[in-house]
PDB file of C-alpha atoms in Angstrom:
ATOM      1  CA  UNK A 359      56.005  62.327  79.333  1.00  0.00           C
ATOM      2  CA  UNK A 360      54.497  65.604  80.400  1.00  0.00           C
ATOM      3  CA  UNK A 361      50.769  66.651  80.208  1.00  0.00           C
ATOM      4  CA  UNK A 362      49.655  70.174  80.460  1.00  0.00           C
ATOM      5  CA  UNK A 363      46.342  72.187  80.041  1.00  0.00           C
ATOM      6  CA  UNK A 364      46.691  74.861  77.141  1.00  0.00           C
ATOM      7  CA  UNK A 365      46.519  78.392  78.259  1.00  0.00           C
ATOM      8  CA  UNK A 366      43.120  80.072  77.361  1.00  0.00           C
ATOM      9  CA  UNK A 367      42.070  83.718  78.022  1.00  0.00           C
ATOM     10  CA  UNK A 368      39.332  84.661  81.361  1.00  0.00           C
ATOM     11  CA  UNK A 369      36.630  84.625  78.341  1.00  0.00           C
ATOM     12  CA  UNK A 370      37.314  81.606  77.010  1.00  0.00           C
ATOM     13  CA  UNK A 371      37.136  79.503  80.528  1.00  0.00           C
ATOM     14  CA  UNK A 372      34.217  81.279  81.671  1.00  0.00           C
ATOM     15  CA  UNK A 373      32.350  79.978  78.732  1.00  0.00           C
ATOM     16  CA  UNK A 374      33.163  76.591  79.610  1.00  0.00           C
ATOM     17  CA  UNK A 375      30.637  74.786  81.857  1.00  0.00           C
ATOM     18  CA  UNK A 376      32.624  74.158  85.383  1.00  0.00           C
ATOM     19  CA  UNK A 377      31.071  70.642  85.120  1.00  0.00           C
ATOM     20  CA  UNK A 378      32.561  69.826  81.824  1.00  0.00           C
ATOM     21  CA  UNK A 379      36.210  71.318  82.987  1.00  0.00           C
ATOM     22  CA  UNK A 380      35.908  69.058  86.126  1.00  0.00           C
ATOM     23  CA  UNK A 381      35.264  66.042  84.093  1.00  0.00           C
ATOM     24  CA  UNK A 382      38.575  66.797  82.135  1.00  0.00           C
ATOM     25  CA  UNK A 383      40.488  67.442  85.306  1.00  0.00           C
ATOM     26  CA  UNK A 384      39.135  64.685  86.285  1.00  0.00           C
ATOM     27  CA  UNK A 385      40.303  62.427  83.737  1.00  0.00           C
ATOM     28  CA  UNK A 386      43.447  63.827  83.421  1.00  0.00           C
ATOM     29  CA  UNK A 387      43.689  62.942  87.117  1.00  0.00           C
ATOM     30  CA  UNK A 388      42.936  59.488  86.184  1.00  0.00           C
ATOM     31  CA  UNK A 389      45.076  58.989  83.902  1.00  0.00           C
ATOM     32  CA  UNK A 390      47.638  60.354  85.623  1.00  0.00           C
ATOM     33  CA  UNK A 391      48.001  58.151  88.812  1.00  0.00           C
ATOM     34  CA  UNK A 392      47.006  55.202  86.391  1.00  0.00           C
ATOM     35  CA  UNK A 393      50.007  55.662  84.260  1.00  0.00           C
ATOM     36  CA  UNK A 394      52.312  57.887  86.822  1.00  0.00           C
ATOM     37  CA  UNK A 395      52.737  60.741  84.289  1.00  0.00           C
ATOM     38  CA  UNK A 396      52.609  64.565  85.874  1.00  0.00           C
ATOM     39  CA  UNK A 397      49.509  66.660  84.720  1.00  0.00           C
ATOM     40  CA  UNK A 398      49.929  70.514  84.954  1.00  0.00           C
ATOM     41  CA  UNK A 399      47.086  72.259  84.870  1.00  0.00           C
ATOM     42  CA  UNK A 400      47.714  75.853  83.274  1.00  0.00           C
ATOM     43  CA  UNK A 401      44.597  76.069  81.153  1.00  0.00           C
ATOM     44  CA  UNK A 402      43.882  79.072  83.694  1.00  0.00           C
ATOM     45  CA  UNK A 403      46.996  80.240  85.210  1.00  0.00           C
ATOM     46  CA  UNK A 404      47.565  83.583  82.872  1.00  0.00           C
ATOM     47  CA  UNK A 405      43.948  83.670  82.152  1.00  0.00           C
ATOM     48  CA  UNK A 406      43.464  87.249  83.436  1.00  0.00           C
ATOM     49  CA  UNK A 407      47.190  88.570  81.798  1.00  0.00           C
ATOM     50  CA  UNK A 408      47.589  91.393  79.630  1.00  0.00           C
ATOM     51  CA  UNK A 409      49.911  88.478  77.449  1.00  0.00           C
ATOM     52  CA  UNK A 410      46.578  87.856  75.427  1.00  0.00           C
ATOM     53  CA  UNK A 411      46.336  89.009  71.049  1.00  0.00           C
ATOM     54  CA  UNK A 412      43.042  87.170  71.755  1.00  0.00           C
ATOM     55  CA  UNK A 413      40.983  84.867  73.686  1.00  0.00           C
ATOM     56  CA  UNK A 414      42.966  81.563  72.117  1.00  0.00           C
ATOM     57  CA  UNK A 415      46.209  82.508  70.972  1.00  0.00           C
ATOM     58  CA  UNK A 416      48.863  84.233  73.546  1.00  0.00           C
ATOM     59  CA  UNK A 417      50.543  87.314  72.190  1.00  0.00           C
ATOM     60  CA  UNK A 418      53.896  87.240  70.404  1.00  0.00           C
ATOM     61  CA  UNK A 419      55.795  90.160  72.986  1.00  0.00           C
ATOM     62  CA  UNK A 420      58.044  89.993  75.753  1.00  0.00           C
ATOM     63  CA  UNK A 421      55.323  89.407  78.431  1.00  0.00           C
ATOM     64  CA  UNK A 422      54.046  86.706  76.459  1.00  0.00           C
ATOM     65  CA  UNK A 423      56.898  84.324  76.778  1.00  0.00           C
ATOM     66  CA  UNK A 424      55.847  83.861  80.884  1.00  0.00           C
ATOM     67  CA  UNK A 425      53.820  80.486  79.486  1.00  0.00           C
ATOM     68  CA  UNK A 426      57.017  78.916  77.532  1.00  0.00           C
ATOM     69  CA  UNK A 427      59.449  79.655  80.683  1.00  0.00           C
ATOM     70  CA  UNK A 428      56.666  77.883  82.711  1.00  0.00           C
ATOM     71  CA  UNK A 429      56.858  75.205  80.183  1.00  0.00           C
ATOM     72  CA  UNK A 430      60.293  74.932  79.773  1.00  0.00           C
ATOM     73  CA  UNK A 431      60.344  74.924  84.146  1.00  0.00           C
ATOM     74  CA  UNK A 432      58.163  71.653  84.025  1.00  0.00           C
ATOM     75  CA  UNK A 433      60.500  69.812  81.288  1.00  0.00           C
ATOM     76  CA  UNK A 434      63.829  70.602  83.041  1.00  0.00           C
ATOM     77  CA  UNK A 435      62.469  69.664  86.035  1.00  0.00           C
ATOM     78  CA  UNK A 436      60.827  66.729  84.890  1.00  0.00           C
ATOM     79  CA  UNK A 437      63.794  65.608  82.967  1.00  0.00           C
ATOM     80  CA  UNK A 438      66.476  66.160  86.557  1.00  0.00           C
ATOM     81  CA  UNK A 439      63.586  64.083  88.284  1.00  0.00           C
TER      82      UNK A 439
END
């Protein structure tokens, strides 16, 4: 089992309280080293990428596919390990 933060656009992150995203990153943490399953956070890895249609959903074009080959990375890796 894989967990991974969703993708969300620079406006969408900045409207989140930093407090409240620690608290999740936080308890993904937890939950993590409680149950030894890998956490990837993403949720703002491509958030300042021209890949975006808009601030929640990641455009359907070439550039677009960087987060699935990311994704696809972590389950073939996951799955060798």
């Amino acid at each position: 089992m894989v967990f991974f933060t969703n993708p969300y656009h620079r406006l969408v992150i900045d409207s989140i309280d930093d407090s409240d995203t620690q608290k999740f990153a936080s308890m993904l943490k937890n939950i993590s080293k409680e149950y030894e399953i890998d956490v990837f956070f993403l949720h703002d890895k491509y958030a300042d990428l021209n890949i975006w249609r808009d601030p929640f959903h990641v455009a359907i074009n070439p550039d677009a596919s960087i987060f699935t080959n990311d994704i696809q990375e972590i389950i073939f890796k996951e799955i060798g390990d």
